[in-house]
Coordinates of N, CA and C in Angstrom, one line a residue:
X27 N 115.4 78.3 135.8 CA 114.8 77.6 134.8 C 114.9 78.9 133.6
X28 N 115.6 78.3 132.6 CA 115.5 79.4 131.1 C 114.4 79.2 130.3
X29 N 113.9 79.7 129.7 CA 113.0 79.4 128.7 C 113.6 80.2 127.5
X30 N 113.1 79.8 126.3 CA 113.3 80.6 124.9 C 112.2 80.5 123.8
X31 N 112.1 80.8 122.8 CA 111.2 81.1 121.8 C 111.8 79.9 120.9
X32 N 110.7 79.1 120.6 CA 111.0 77.8 119.3 C 110.5 78.4 118.4
X33 N 111.1 78.5 116.9 CA 110.4 79.0 115.6 C 111.4 78.6 114.7
X34 N 111.0 79.0 113.4 CA 112.0 78.4 112.5 C 113.5 79.4 112.4
X35 N 114.6 78.4 111.6 CA 116.2 78.6 111.8 C 116.8 77.9 111.1
X36 N 117.9 78.2 111.1 CA 119.2 77.2 110.5 C 119.5 76.6 111.5
X37 N 120.1 75.2 111.0 CA 120.7 74.4 111.9 C 122.4 73.9 111.1
X38 N 123.3 74.2 111.9 CA 124.4 74.1 111.1 C 124.8 72.4 111.8
X39 N 125.1 71.6 110.5 CA 125.7 70.3 111.1 C 127.3 70.6 111.0
X40 N 127.9 69.7 111.8 CA 129.4 69.5 111.9 C 129.7 68.1 111.9
X41 N 131.4 67.9 111.8 CA 131.8 66.6 112.1 C 133.2 66.8 112.9
X42 N 133.3 65.9 113.9 CA 134.4 65.8 114.7 C 135.7 65.2 114.3
X43 N 136.8 65.7 113.7 CA 137.8 64.9 113.3 C 139.2 64.9 113.9
X44 N 140.1 64.2 113.9 CA 141.5 64.3 114.3 C 142.5 63.8 113.6
X45 N 143.5 64.5 113.3 CA 145.2 64.7 112.8 C 146.0 64.9 113.2
X46 N 147.0 65.5 112.3 CA 148.5 65.5 112.9 C 148.6 66.9 111.8
X47 N 149.7 67.6 112.5 CA 150.2 68.8 111.8 C 151.5 68.4 111.1
X48 N 151.6 68.4 110.2 CA 152.8 67.9 109.1 C 153.5 69.2 108.5
X49 N 154.7 69.0 108.1 CA 155.1 70.0 107.0 C 154.8 70.1 105.4
X50 N 154.3 71.0 104.7 CA 154.2 71.2 103.1 C 155.5 70.1 102.8
X51 N 154.9 69.5 101.7 CA 155.8 68.4 100.9 C 156.4 69.4 100.2
X52 N 156.4 70.3 99.6 CA 157.5 71.3 98.9 C 158.3 72.2 99.8
X53 N 157.9 72.0 101.3 CA 159.0 72.8 102.2 C 160.1 71.7 102.8
X54 N 160.3 70.6 102.2 CA 161.3 70.0 102.5 C 162.1 69.0 101.4
X55 N 163.6 69.4 101.7 CA 164.2 68.6 100.6 C 165.3 68.3 101.2
X56 N 165.7 66.9 100.2 CA 166.4 65.9 100.7 C 167.4 66.0 99.0
X57 N 168.8 66.9 99.6 CA 169.7 67.3 99.3 C 171.1 66.3 98.6
X58 N 170.9 66.1 97.5 CA 172.1 65.1 97.0 C 172.9 65.6 96.1
X59 N 174.2 65.0 95.9 CA 174.9 65.5 94.8 C 174.9 65.0 93.6
X60 N 175.6 66.0 92.6 CA 174.9 65.8 91.2 C 176.0 64.7 90.9
X61 N 177.0 64.6 90.8 CA 178.1 63.6 90.5 C 178.9 63.0 91.5
X62 N 179.6 61.9 91.8 CA 180.0 61.2 92.3 C 181.3 61.6 92.8
X63 N 181.9 62.1 93.8 CA 183.2 62.7 94.2 C 183.4 62.6 95.6
X64 N 184.2 63.5 95.6 CA 185.2 63.8 97.1 C 184.8 65.1 98.2
X65 N 183.7 65.1 99.2 CA 183.6 65.9 99.7 C 184.7 67.3 100.0
X66 N 185.0 68.0 99.6 CA 186.1 68.9 100.1 C 186.0 70.0 101.2
X67 N 184.4 70.5 101.0 CA 184.4 71.3 102.5 C 182.9 71.5 102.5
X68 N 182.7 71.2 104.1 CA 181.3 71.0 104.3 C 180.8 72.7 105.2
X69 N 179.8 73.7 104.9 CA 179.7 74.9 105.3 C 178.4 75.4 106.2
X70 N 177.6 74.0 106.4 CA 176.3 73.9 107.0 C 176.0 72.6 107.9
X71 N 175.6 72.7 109.0 CA 175.4 71.4 110.2 C 174.3 71.8 110.6
X72 N 173.4 70.7 111.1 CA 172.0 70.8 111.6 C 171.9 71.8 112.5
X73 N 170.6 72.3 112.5 CA 170.5 73.6 113.1 C 170.7 75.0 112.2
X74 N 171.3 74.6 111.6 CA 171.6 76.2 110.8 C 170.5 76.5 110.0
X75 N 170.1 77.7 110.3 CA 169.5 78.5 109.2 C 170.5 78.8 108.0
X76 N 169.9 78.6 106.5 CA 170.4 79.0 105.6 C 169.3 79.6 104.8
X77 N 169.8 80.5 104.1 CA 169.4 81.3 102.8 C 169.0 80.5 101.4
X78 N 168.3 80.7 100.5 CA 168.3 80.3 99.1 C 169.5 80.8 98.4
X79 N 170.1 79.7 97.9 CA 171.5 80.0 97.1 C 172.8 79.9 97.9
X80 N 172.8 79.4 99.3 CA 173.5 79.9 100.1 C 174.4 78.3 99.7
X81 N 175.8 78.0 99.9 CA 176.5 77.0 99.7 C 176.7 76.3 100.8
X82 N 176.4 74.7 100.9 CA 176.3 74.1 101.9 C 177.3 73.0 101.8
X83 N 178.3 72.8 100.7 CA 179.4 72.0 100.8 C 180.0 72.5 99.2
X84 N 181.0 72.0 99.4 CA 181.9 71.9 97.8 C 182.8 70.5 97.7
X85 N 182.2 69.8 96.3 CA 182.4 68.6 96.0 C 183.3 68.4 95.1
X86 N 184.5 67.5 94.8 CA 185.4 67.5 93.6 C 185.0 66.3 93.2
X87 N 184.2 66.2 91.8 CA 184.0 65.7 90.8 C 184.9 64.7 90.6
X88 N 184.8 63.1 90.6 CA 185.4 62.5 90.1 C 186.1 62.0 88.7
X89 N 185.0 62.5 87.6 CA 185.2 62.7 86.6 C 186.1 63.8 85.8
X90 N 185.6 64.8 86.2 CA 186.4 66.3 85.5 C 187.2 66.6 86.4
X91 N 187.6 66.6 87.8 CA 188.3 66.8 89.2 C 188.2 68.0 89.1
X92 N 187.0 68.8 88.8 CA 186.4 69.9 89.2 C 185.8 70.1 90.3
X93 N 185.8 71.3 91.1 CA 185.0 71.5 92.3 C 183.5 72.2 91.8
X94 N 182.8 71.5 92.2 CA 181.3 72.0 92.4 C 180.6 72.1 93.8
X95 N 179.3 73.1 93.7 CA 178.7 73.3 95.3 C 177.6 72.9 94.8
X96 N 177.2 72.7 96.4 CA 175.9 72.6 96.6 C 175.1 73.3 97.2
X97 N 174.0 73.9 96.6 CA 173.4 75.0 97.3 C 171.8 74.7 97.8
X98 N 171.5 75.5 99.0 CA 169.9 75.7 99.6 C 169.4 75.8 98.3
X99 N 168.2 75.1 98.1 CA 167.4 75.4 96.9 C 165.7 76.3 97.7
X100 N 165.9 76.8 98.7 CA 165.0 77.5 99.4 C 165.5 78.0 100.9
X101 N 165.2 79.1 101.3 CA 165.2 79.7 103.2 C 165.2 78.3 103.9
X102 N 165.6 77.7 105.0 CA 165.4 76.8 105.9 C 166.1 76.6 106.7
X103 N 165.9 75.5 107.7 CA 166.8 74.8 108.5 C 167.2 73.7 108.2
X104 N 168.7 73.1 108.4 CA 169.2 71.9 108.1 C 168.9 71.0 109.3
X105 N 168.3 70.3 108.8 CA 167.4 69.4 110.1 C 168.3 68.0 110.1
X106 N 169.1 67.4 109.0 CA 169.8 66.4 108.6 C 171.2 66.5 108.1
X107 N 172.2 66.0 108.5 CA 173.3 66.1 107.6 C 174.0 64.8 107.5
X108 N 174.7 64.4 106.4 CA 175.2 63.4 105.9 C 176.5 63.3 105.3
X109 N 177.1 64.7 105.9 CA 178.6 64.9 105.0 C 179.8 65.6 105.7
X110 N 180.8 65.0 105.6 CA 181.7 65.6 106.2 C 183.1 65.6 105.1
X111 N 183.9 66.5 105.2 CA 184.9 66.6 104.5 C 185.9 65.4 104.2
X112 N 186.2 65.2 102.9 CA 187.2 63.9 103.0 C 186.3 62.6 102.7
X113 N 184.9 62.6 102.9 CA 184.3 61.0 102.5 C 183.9 61.4 101.0
X114 N 183.8 60.1 100.6 CA 183.2 59.8 99.2 C 181.5 60.0 99.1
X115 N 181.0 60.4 98.0 CA 179.4 60.6 97.7 C 178.9 59.3 98.1
X116 N 178.1 59.2 99.0 CA 177.3 57.8 99.0 C 175.8 57.9 98.6
X117 N 175.1 57.2 98.2 CA 174.0 56.7 97.7 C 172.9 57.6 98.5
X118 N 173.2 58.5 99.5 CA 171.7 59.1 100.5 C 172.6 60.4 100.4
X119 N 171.0 60.9 100.7 CA 171.0 62.6 100.5 C 172.1 63.1 101.7
X120 N 172.8 64.3 101.1 CA 174.2 64.6 102.0 C 173.2 65.5 103.1
X121 N 172.1 66.2 102.9 CA 171.4 67.7 103.8 C 170.0 67.1 103.5
X122 N 169.2 67.6 104.6 CA 167.7 67.4 104.6 C 167.5 68.6 105.2
X123 N 167.1 69.8 104.1 CA 166.4 71.2 104.5 C 164.9 71.1 104.5
X124 N 164.7 71.8 105.6 CA 163.1 72.2 106.4 C 162.9 73.5 106.5
X125 N 161.6 73.8 105.8 CA 161.1 75.1 105.8 C 160.0 74.9 106.6
X126 N 159.6 75.5 108.0 CA 158.5 75.4 108.9 C 157.3 76.3 109.0
X127 N 157.7 77.6 107.9 CA 157.0 78.6 107.9 C 155.8 78.2 107.1
X128 N 155.8 77.0 106.4 CA 154.4 76.8 106.0 C 153.6 75.2 106.3
X129 N 152.8 74.8 107.3 CA 152.3 73.8 108.0 C 151.0 73.4 107.2
X130 N 150.4 72.2 107.3 CA 149.5 71.6 107.1 C 148.7 70.7 108.2
X131 N 147.5 70.6 108.1 CA 147.1 69.6 109.0 C 146.6 68.6 108.3
X132 N 146.7 67.2 108.6 CA 146.0 65.9 107.7 C 145.0 65.3 108.7
X133 N 143.9 65.6 108.4 CA 142.7 64.6 109.2 C 142.5 63.3 108.5
X134 N 142.3 62.7 109.5 CA 141.8 61.0 109.2 C 140.0 61.4 109.0
X135 N 139.7 61.0 108.0 CA 138.4 60.9 107.6 C 137.8 59.5 107.1
X136 N 137.1 58.8 107.9 CA 136.3 57.8 107.8 C 135.2 57.4 107.0
X137 N 134.8 56.3 106.5 CA 133.8 56.2 105.7 C 132.6 56.9 106.3
X138 N 132.4 56.6 107.4 CA 130.9 57.1 107.9 C 131.0 58.6 108.2
X139 N 132.1 59.0 107.6 CA 132.2 60.6 108.1 C 132.3 61.1 106.3
X140 N 132.2 60.6 105.8 CA 132.7 61.2 104.5 C 131.6 61.6 103.6
X141 N 130.5 61.4 103.7 CA 129.3 61.6 102.9 C 129.3 63.2 102.7
X142 N 129.4 64.2 103.6 CA 129.2 65.4 103.4 C 130.7 66.2 103.3
X143 N 131.8 65.7 103.7 CA 133.0 66.4 103.7 C 133.6 66.3 102.2
X144 N 134.0 67.3 102.0 CA 134.8 67.5 100.3 C 135.7 68.7 100.7
X145 N 136.3 69.0 99.3 CA 137.5 70.1 99.3 C 136.5 71.4 99.3
X146 N 137.3 72.3 100.2 CA 136.3 73.7 99.9 C 135.6 74.2 101.5
X147 N 135.5 72.7 102.1 CA 134.6 72.6 103.6 C 135.3 73.2 104.4
X148 N 134.6 74.6 105.0 CA 135.4 75.1 106.3 C 135.6 74.3 107.3
X149 N 136.8 74.4 107.9 CA 137.1 73.2 109.2 C 137.8 74.3 110.3
X150 N 137.3 74.0 111.6 CA 137.9 74.7 112.5 C 138.9 74.0 113.4
X151 N 140.5 74.2 113.4 CA 141.7 73.5 113.9 C 141.7 74.0 115.5
X152 N 141.6 72.9 116.4 CA 141.6 73.2 117.7 C 143.0 72.6 118.4
X153 N 143.8 73.4 119.2 CA 144.8 72.5 120.0 C 145.1 73.3 121.1
X154 N 144.6 73.1 122.5 CA 144.6 73.5 123.6 C 144.0 74.9 123.4
X155 N 144.6 75.7 123.7 CA 144.1 77.6 123.4 C 144.2 78.0 122.5
X156 N 144.6 77.3 121.4 CA 144.6 77.8 119.9 C 143.6 77.4 119.1
X157 N 143.0 78.4 118.5 CA 141.6 77.9 117.6 C 142.1 78.7 116.1
X158 N 141.8 77.9 115.4 CA 142.5 78.5 113.7 C 140.9 78.0 112.8
X159 N 140.9 78.9 112.0 CA 139.8 78.5 110.8 C 140.4 78.6 109.7
X160 N 140.2 77.3 108.7 CA 140.7 77.0 107.8 C 140.0 76.7 106.7
X161 N 140.3 76.1 105.6 CA 139.5 75.2 104.4 C 140.0 74.1 104.0
X162 N 139.5 72.8 103.5 CA 139.9 71.7 103.1 C 140.5 71.7 101.7
X163 N 141.6 71.6 101.4 CA 142.1 71.8 100.2 C 142.1 70.5 99.5
X164 N 142.6 69.4 100.0 CA 142.2 68.6 99.2 C 141.8 67.0 99.9
X165 N 141.0 66.3 99.3 CA 140.8 64.8 100.2 C 141.2 63.7 99.2
X166 N 142.0 63.3 100.0 CA 143.1 61.9 99.0 C 143.0 60.8 99.7
X167 N 143.3 59.8 99.2 CA 143.3 58.2 99.8 C 144.3 58.0 100.4
X168 N 144.2 57.7 101.6 CA 145.2 56.9 102.6 C 146.6 56.5 101.9
X169 N 147.6 56.8 102.0 CA 148.6 56.1 100.9 C 149.1 55.0 101.9
X170 N 148.8 54.7 103.0 CA 149.1 53.4 103.8 C 148.3 52.2 103.4
X171 N 147.1 52.5 102.7 CA 145.9 51.9 102.4 C 145.0 51.5 103.2
X172 N 145.5 52.2 104.3 CA 144.1 52.3 105.6 C 143.0 52.6 105.1
X173 N 141.4 52.3 105.8 CA 140.2 52.4 105.3 C 139.7 54.1 105.9
X174 N 140.7 54.8 105.2 CA 140.1 56.2 105.4 C 140.6 57.2 104.8
X175 N 140.1 58.5 104.2 CA 141.0 59.6 103.4 C 141.5 60.6 104.3
X176 N 142.5 61.4 103.7 CA 142.9 62.4 104.4 C 142.3 63.7 103.8
X177 N 142.2 64.7 104.8 CA 141.7 65.9 104.2 C 142.9 66.7 104.6
X178 N 143.5 67.7 103.4 CA 144.6 68.2 103.9 C 144.0 69.7 103.7
X179 N 144.8 70.6 105.3 CA 144.1 71.8 105.3 C 145.2 72.5 106.0
X180 N 145.8 73.7 105.0 CA 146.5 74.6 105.5 C 146.5 75.3 106.4
X181 N 147.4 75.7 107.3 CA 147.6 76.4 108.3 C 147.9 77.9 108.3
X182 N 147.0 78.9 108.3 CA 147.3 80.2 108.0 C 148.7 80.7 109.1
X183 N 149.3 81.2 108.6 CA 150.3 82.2 109.3 C 150.6 81.1 110.5
X184 N 151.3 80.0 110.2 CA 151.8 79.0 111.1 C 152.7 79.3 112.5
X185 N 153.6 80.3 112.1 CA 154.3 81.0 113.0 C 153.7 81.6 114.1
X186 N 152.6 82.2 113.7 CA 152.0 83.0 115.0 C 150.9 82.0 115.7
X187 N 151.1 80.7 115.4 CA 149.8 79.9 116.1 C 150.5 78.9 117.3
X188 N 152.0 78.7 117.1 CA 152.6 77.8 118.2 C 152.4 76.2 118.2
X189 N 151.9 76.3 116.6 CA 151.8 74.4 116.1 C 153.0 74.4 115.8
X190 N 153.6 73.2 115.3 CA 154.7 72.6 114.9 C 154.1 71.1 114.5
X191 N 155.3 70.8 113.5 CA 154.7 69.2 112.7 C 155.1 68.2 114.1
X192 N 154.1 67.0 113.9 CA 154.1 66.2 115.1 C 152.7 66.4 115.7
X193 N 152.1 67.4 116.0 CA 151.3 67.9 116.8 C 150.0 67.1 116.5
X194 N 149.1 66.4 117.6 CA 148.1 66.2 117.4 C 146.9 67.0 117.9
X195 N 146.2 66.9 116.8 CA 145.1 68.4 116.9 C 143.8 67.7 116.3
X196 N 142.9 68.5 116.8 CA 141.0 68.0 116.5 C 140.6 68.9 115.7
X197 N 139.8 68.8 114.6 CA 138.8 69.9 114.0 C 137.5 69.6 113.9
X198 N 137.1 70.4 113.2 CA 135.2 71.0 113.6 C 135.0 71.1 112.1
X199 N 134.5 70.2 111.4 CA 134.1 70.2 110.0 C 132.6 70.9 109.6
X200 N 132.3 72.0 109.2 CA 131.2 72.6 108.9 C 130.6 71.4 107.6
X201 N 129.8 71.0 108.0 CA 129.1 69.9 106.5 C 128.4 70.4 105.8
X202 N 127.2 71.0 106.7 CA 126.1 71.4 106.0 C 125.0 72.3 107.0
X203 N 124.3 73.1 106.3 CA 123.4 74.1 107.0 C 121.7 73.7 106.4
X204 N 121.0 73.0 107.1 CA 119.6 72.8 107.1 C 118.7 73.9 107.4
X205 N 117.5 74.6 106.7 CA 116.8 75.2 107.4 C 115.0 74.2 107.6
X206 N 115.0 74.7 109.0 CA 114.0 73.5 109.7 C 112.7 75.0 110.3
X207 N 111.4 74.4 109.9 CA 110.4 75.3 110.7 C 110.5 75.3 112.1
X208 N 110.8 74.7 112.8 CA 111.5 74.9 114.3 C 112.3 74.2 114.7
X209 N 113.1 75.1 115.7 CA 114.4 74.8 116.0 C 114.4 75.2 117.6
X210 N 115.2 74.1 118.1 CA 115.1 74.0 119.6 C 116.9 73.9 119.9
X211 N 117.2 74.4 121.0 CA 118.7 74.3 121.5 C 118.6 72.7 122.0
X212 N 119.9 72.1 121.9 CA 119.8 70.7 121.9 C 120.0 70.7 123.3
X213 N 120.1 71.4 124.3 CA 120.1 71.4 125.9 C 118.7 71.3 126.4
X214 N 117.8 71.6 125.5 CA 116.3 71.7 126.2 C 115.7 70.1 126.0
X215 N 116.7 69.2 125.0 CA 116.1 68.1 124.8 C 116.2 67.0 126.0
X216 N 114.8 66.5 126.7 CA 115.1 65.8 127.7 C 114.2 64.6 127.2
X217 N 114.4 62.9 127.9 CA 114.1 61.9 127.6 C 113.0 61.6 128.7
X218 N 111.9 61.4 128.3 CA 110.7 61.3 129.2 C 109.6 60.0 128.9
X219 N 109.8 58.9 129.9 CA 109.0 57.7 129.3 C 109.4 57.4 127.8
X220 N 110.8 57.0 127.7 CA 110.9 56.7 126.1 C 111.0 57.6 125.3
X221 N 110.4 58.8 125.1 CA 110.3 59.9 124.3 C 111.3 61.0 124.6
X222 N 111.4 61.6 123.5 CA 112.1 63.0 123.6 C 111.3 63.9 123.6
X223 N 111.3 64.8 124.4 CA 110.1 66.0 124.9 C 111.2 67.1 124.7
X224 N 110.5 68.3 124.8 CA 110.8 69.5 125.5 C 109.9 69.9 126.3
X225 N 110.0 70.7 127.3 CA 108.7 71.3 128.0 C 108.3 72.5 127.9
X226 N 107.1 72.8 127.8 CA 106.4 73.9 126.9 C 105.7 74.7 128.5
X227 N 106.2 75.8 128.5 CA 105.5 76.6 129.4 C 104.3 77.1 129.2
X228 N 103.5 76.9 130.3 CA 102.1 77.2 129.7 C 101.3 77.7 131.1
X229 N 101.4 79.3 131.0 CA 101.4 80.1 132.6 C 102.3 79.8 133.4
X230 N 102.0 79.1 134.6 CA 102.8 78.9 135.4 C 103.2 77.6 135.2
X231 N 102.9 76.7 134.5 CA 102.9 75.1 134.5 C 103.7 75.0 133.6
X232 N 104.9 73.7 133.3 CA 105.5 73.2 132.2 C 105.0 72.2 132.1
X233 N 104.6 71.9 130.6 CA 104.2 70.6 129.7 C 105.2 70.0 129.1
X234 N 104.9 68.6 129.2 CA 106.0 67.9 128.2 C 105.4 67.5 126.9
X235 N 106.5 68.1 125.7 CA 105.5 68.0 124.4 C 106.4 66.8 123.7
X236 N 106.3 65.8 123.2 CA 107.3 64.4 122.4 C 107.3 65.4 121.3
X237 N 108.9 65.1 120.7 CA 109.1 65.8 119.6 C 109.4 64.6 118.7
X238 N 109.3 64.6 117.0 CA 109.8 64.2 116.2 C 110.7 64.7 115.4
X239 N 112.0 64.0 115.6 CA 113.2 64.7 115.2 C 113.3 64.6 113.6

């Protein structure tokens, strides 16, 4: 049996939430052709790592019959390709470029949890053996019209965490700190005859004292 001193202190309250790892919105680009025409040359395919400004394809404009190039707007990986030499330009993106060096977590926040959760609150992200501390950047309404909000949280240095888009993670959001005249460890709370009690050591005896929490 372990005992401890009950006295004044601070209680940190937190909320457990769940969410999904997503790409940063500004790190996904659906690259389209500027003018209609014929694709003359394709220089990149799915899985290729490309640099900002690198030429992805050459296209001959239908109007001017001149060649113009399609370039990567930032460093990243080609994750989709709908362009082959000799094809006419269609009304779809020719490439999808993704940069996974910046990741976020989108946590679902339900109305019962929303009272003390707001932008700027500290959140600890947990996935298997990975623990990351971050801060809620935005609290947004759900785009799907579902009855919950989205707490968007950046992942610092995602390349070193092993996290990737699509993974489900849990988070602990620190909501508030309360100063109380007497605090005891939750593990010391017991139920006796319908009351919540703690056992107080008096000499060699332990006496049950009912609590008003």
